[in-house]
Coordinates of C-alpha atoms in Angstrom, one line a residue:
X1 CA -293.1 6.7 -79.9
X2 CA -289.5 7.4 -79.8
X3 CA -288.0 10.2 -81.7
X4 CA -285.5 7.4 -83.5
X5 CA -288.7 5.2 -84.2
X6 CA -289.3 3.9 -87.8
X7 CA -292.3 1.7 -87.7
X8 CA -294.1 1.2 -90.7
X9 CA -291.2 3.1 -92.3
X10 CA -290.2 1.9 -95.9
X11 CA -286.5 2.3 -96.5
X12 CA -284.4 1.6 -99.6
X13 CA -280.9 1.5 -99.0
X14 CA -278.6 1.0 -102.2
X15 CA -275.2 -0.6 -102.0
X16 CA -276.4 -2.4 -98.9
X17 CA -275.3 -6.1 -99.1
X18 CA -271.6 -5.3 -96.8
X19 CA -270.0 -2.5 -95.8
X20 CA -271.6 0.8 -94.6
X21 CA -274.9 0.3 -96.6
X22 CA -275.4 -2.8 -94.4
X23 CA -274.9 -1.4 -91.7
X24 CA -277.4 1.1 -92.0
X25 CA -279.6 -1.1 -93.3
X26 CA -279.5 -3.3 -90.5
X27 CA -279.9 -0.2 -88.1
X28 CA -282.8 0.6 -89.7
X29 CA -284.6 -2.4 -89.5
X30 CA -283.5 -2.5 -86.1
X31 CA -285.1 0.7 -85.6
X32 CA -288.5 -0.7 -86.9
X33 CA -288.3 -0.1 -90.4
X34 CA -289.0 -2.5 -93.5
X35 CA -286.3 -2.5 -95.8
X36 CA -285.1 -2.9 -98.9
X37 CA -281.4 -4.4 -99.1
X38 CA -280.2 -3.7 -103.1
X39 CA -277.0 -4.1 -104.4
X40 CA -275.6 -5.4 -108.0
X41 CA -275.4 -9.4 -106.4
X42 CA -278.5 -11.3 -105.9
X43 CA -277.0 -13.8 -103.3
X44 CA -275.1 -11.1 -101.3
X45 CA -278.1 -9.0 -101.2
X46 CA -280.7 -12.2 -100.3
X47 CA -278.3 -13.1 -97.3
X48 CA -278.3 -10.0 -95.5
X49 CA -281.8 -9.9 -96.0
X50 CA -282.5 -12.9 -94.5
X51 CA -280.3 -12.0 -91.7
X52 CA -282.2 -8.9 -91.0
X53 CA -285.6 -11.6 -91.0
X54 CA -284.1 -14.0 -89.3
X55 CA -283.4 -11.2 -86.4
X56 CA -286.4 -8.9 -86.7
X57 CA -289.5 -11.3 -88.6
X58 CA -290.5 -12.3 -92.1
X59 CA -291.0 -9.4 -94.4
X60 CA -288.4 -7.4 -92.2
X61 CA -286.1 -7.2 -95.1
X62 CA -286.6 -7.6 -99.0
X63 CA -284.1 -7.9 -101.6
X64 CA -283.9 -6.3 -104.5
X65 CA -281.1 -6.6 -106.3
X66 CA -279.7 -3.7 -108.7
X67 CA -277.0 -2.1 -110.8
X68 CA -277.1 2.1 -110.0
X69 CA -275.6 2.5 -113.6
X70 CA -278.8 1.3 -114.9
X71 CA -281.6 3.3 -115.2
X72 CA -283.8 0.5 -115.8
X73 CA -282.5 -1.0 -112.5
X74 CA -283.4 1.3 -110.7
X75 CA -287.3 2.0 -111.5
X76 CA -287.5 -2.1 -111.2
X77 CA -285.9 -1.5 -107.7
X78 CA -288.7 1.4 -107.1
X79 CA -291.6 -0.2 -108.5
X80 CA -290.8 -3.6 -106.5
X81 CA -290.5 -1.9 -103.3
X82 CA -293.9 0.0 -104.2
X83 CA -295.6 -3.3 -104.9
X84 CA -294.9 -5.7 -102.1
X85 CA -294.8 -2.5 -99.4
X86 CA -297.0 -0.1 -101.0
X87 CA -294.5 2.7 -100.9
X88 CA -291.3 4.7 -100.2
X89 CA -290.7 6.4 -97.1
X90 CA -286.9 6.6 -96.5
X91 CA -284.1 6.3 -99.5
X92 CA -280.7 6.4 -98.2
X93 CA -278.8 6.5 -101.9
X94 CA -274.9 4.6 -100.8
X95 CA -274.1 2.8 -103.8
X96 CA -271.1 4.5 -105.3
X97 CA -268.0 3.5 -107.6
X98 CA -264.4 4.6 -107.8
X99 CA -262.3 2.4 -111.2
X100 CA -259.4 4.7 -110.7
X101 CA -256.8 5.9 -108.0
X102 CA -254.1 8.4 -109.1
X103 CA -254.1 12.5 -110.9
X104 CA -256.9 13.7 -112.7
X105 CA -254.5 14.2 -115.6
X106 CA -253.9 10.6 -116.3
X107 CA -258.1 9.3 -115.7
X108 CA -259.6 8.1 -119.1
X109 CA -262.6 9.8 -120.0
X110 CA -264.6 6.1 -119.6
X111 CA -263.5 5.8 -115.8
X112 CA -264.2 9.8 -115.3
X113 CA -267.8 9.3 -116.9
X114 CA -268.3 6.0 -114.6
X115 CA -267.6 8.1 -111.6
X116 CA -269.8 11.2 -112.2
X117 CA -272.7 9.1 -113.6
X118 CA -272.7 6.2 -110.4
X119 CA -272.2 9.0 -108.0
X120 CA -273.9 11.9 -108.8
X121 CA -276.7 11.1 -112.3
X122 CA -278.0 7.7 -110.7
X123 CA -278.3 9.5 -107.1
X124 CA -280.4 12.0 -109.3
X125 CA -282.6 9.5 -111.1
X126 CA -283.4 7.1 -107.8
X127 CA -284.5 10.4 -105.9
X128 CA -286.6 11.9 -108.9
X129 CA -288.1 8.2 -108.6
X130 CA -289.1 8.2 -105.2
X131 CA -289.6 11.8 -104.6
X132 CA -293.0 12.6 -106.1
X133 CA -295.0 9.9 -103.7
X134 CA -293.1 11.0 -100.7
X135 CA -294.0 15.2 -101.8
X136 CA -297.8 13.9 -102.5
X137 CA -297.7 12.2 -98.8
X138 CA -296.4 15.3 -97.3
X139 CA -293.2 13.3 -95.7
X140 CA -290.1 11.4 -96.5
X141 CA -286.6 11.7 -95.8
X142 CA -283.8 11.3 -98.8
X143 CA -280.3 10.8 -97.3
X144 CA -277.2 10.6 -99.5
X145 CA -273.8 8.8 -98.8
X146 CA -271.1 10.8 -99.9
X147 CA -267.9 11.6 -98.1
X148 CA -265.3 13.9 -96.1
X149 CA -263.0 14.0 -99.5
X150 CA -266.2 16.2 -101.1
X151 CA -264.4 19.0 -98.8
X152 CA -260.9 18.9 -99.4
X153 CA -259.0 18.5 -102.4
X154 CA -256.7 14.7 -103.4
X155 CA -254.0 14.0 -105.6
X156 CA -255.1 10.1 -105.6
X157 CA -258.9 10.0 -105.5
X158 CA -259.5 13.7 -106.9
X159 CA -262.6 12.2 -109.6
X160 CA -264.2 10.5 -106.5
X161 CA -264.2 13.7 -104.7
X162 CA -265.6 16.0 -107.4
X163 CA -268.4 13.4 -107.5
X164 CA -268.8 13.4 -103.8
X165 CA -269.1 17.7 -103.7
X166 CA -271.3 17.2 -106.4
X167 CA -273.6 15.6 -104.5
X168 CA -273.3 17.7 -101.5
X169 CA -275.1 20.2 -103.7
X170 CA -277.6 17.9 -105.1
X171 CA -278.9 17.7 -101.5
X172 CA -278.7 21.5 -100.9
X173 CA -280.6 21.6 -104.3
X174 CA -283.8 19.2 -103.5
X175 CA -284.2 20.3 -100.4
X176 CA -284.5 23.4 -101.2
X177 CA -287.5 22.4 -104.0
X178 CA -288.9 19.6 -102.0
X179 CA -289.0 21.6 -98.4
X180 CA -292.7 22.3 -98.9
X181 CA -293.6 18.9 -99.1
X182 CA -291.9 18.1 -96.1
X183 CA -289.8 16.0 -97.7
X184 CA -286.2 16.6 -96.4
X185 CA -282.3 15.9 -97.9
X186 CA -279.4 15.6 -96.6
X187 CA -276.1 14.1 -96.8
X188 CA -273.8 12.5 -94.1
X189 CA -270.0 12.5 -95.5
X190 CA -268.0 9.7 -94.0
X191 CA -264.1 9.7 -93.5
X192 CA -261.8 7.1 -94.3
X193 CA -263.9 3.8 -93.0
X194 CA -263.1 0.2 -92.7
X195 CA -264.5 -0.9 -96.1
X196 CA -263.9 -3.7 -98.8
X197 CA -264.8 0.0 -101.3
X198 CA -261.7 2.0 -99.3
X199 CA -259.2 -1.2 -98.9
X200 CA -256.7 0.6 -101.1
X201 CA -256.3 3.3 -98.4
X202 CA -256.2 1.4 -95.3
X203 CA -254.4 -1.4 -96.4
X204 CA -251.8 0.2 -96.8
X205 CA -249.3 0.7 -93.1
X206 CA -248.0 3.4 -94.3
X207 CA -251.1 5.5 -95.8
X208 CA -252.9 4.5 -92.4
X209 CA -250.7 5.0 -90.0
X210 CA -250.3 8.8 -91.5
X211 CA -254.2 9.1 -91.5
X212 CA -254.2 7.9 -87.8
X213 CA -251.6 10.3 -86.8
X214 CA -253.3 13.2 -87.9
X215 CA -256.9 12.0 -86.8
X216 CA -257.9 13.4 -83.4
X217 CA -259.4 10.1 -82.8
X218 CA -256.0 8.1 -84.0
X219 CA -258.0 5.6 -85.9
X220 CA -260.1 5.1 -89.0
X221 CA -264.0 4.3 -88.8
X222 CA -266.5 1.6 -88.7
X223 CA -269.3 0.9 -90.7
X224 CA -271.6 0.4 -88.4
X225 CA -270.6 4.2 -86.7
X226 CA -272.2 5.8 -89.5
X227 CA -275.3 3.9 -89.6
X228 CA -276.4 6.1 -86.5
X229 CA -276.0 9.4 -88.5
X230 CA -278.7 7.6 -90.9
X231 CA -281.1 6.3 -88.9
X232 CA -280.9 10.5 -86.9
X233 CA -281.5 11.8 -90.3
X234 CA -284.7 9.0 -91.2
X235 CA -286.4 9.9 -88.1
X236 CA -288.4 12.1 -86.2
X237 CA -285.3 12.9 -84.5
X238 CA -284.0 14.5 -87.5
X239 CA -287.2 16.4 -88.6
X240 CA -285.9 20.0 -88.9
X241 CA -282.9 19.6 -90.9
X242 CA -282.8 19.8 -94.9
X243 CA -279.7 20.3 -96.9
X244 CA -277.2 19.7 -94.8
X245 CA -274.2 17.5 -94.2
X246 CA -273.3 15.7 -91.0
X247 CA -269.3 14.9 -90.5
X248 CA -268.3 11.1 -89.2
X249 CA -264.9 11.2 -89.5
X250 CA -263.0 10.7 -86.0
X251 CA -262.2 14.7 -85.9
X252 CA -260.1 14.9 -89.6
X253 CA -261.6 17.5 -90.8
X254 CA -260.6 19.8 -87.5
X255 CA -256.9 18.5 -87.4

């Protein structure tokens, strides 16, 4: 066995029908993992996972689909998983939303309530979900997307990244009370990536061309470059570390 191997590993990945939550998702399953490919669209989620099948075998990949703000949703997307794969080993929680760009003085209290509970309160309720099997196995690994602006402040995405440092202490948090069960949480907190979710900030020449200026790595990411940091943080590779974040964003964060 390999220290990245994740054979009869169960992983549910939300948000995972494009971007960076199909990209982990198919590093996973590349890995050796079953998976679980969950997003709100039932035809975008049912063609990656027939990808991933197509690549890897029947029952590779299962789709599930689901909408994070539902709580409902989500113990369907849990007790589906349980039932055709008898359980939950990895739960990488991507899925996120952002309605509004601009100063925190002019977001309604609707958008600001979207944002803190798809970011942070479902994040909660999928873990407290999955958590209890994985603490009665002794093992499991919990790993949340959230993102570089959790560290710095933003006069255009400032909501988003309250959520996002939110979550950097939800993982501090559970690890802390699921340690003992060997069940382990951490974070990995992307930079500015290609993605349909961050279009409205490299779209734009301008905005990217200042990003890539004062990136030591003079570009933005791709998805697929932080699907390693999750599949290091599923495995055995990543066995002794709880609570922490790991950093992809092409050196912003040291310019």
């Amino acid at each position: 066995m390999t220290l990245f191997d994740l054979t009869g590993k169960v992983a549910v990945v939300t948000g995972s029908s494009r971007g960076i939550g199909k990209a982990i998702v198919e590093r996973l399953a590349e890995h050796g993992a079953k998976v679980v490919v969950s997003s709100r669209k039932a035809q975008a989620c049912e063609e990656v996972a027939a990808a991933i099948n197509a690549k890897h075998g029947a029952g590779a990949a299962l789709a599930i689909p689901a909408n994070i703000s539902s709580k409902d949703d989500l113990q369907r997307l849990v007790d589906e998983t349980v039932r055709v794969n008898g359980q939950v080993n990895i739960l990488v929680c991507n899925a996120a939303s952002n309605p509004y760009y601009g100063p925190l003085g002019g977001i309604a209290d609707e958008q600001f309530r979207k944002i803190l509970d798809n970011n942070i309160v479902s994040n909660h309720w999928l873990i407290n979900m999955v958590a209890p099997a994985m603490q009665a196995r002794k093992d499991g690994a919990i790993v949340i997307v959230s993102s570089i602006g959790g560290l710095k402040g933003n006069a255009i995405i400032g909501a988003y990244n309250i959520s996002k440092a939110a979550d950097f202490s939800l993982a501090r948090n559970l690890a802390v009370e699921f340690g003992a069960d060997n069940v382990r949480v951490n974070c990995i907190a992307p930079g500015l990536i290609k993605t349909d979710f961050a279009r409205a900030l490299w779209e734009n020449p301008k905005t990217l061309a200042a990003f890539n200026a004062r990136t030591p790595l003079a570009r933005i990411g791709d998805p697929d470059e932080i699907a390693g940091a999750a599949v290091f943080l599923a495995s055995r590779a990543g066995a002794y570390m709880t609570g922490q974040t790991i950093v992809v964003d092409g050196g912003q964060t040291i310019t």
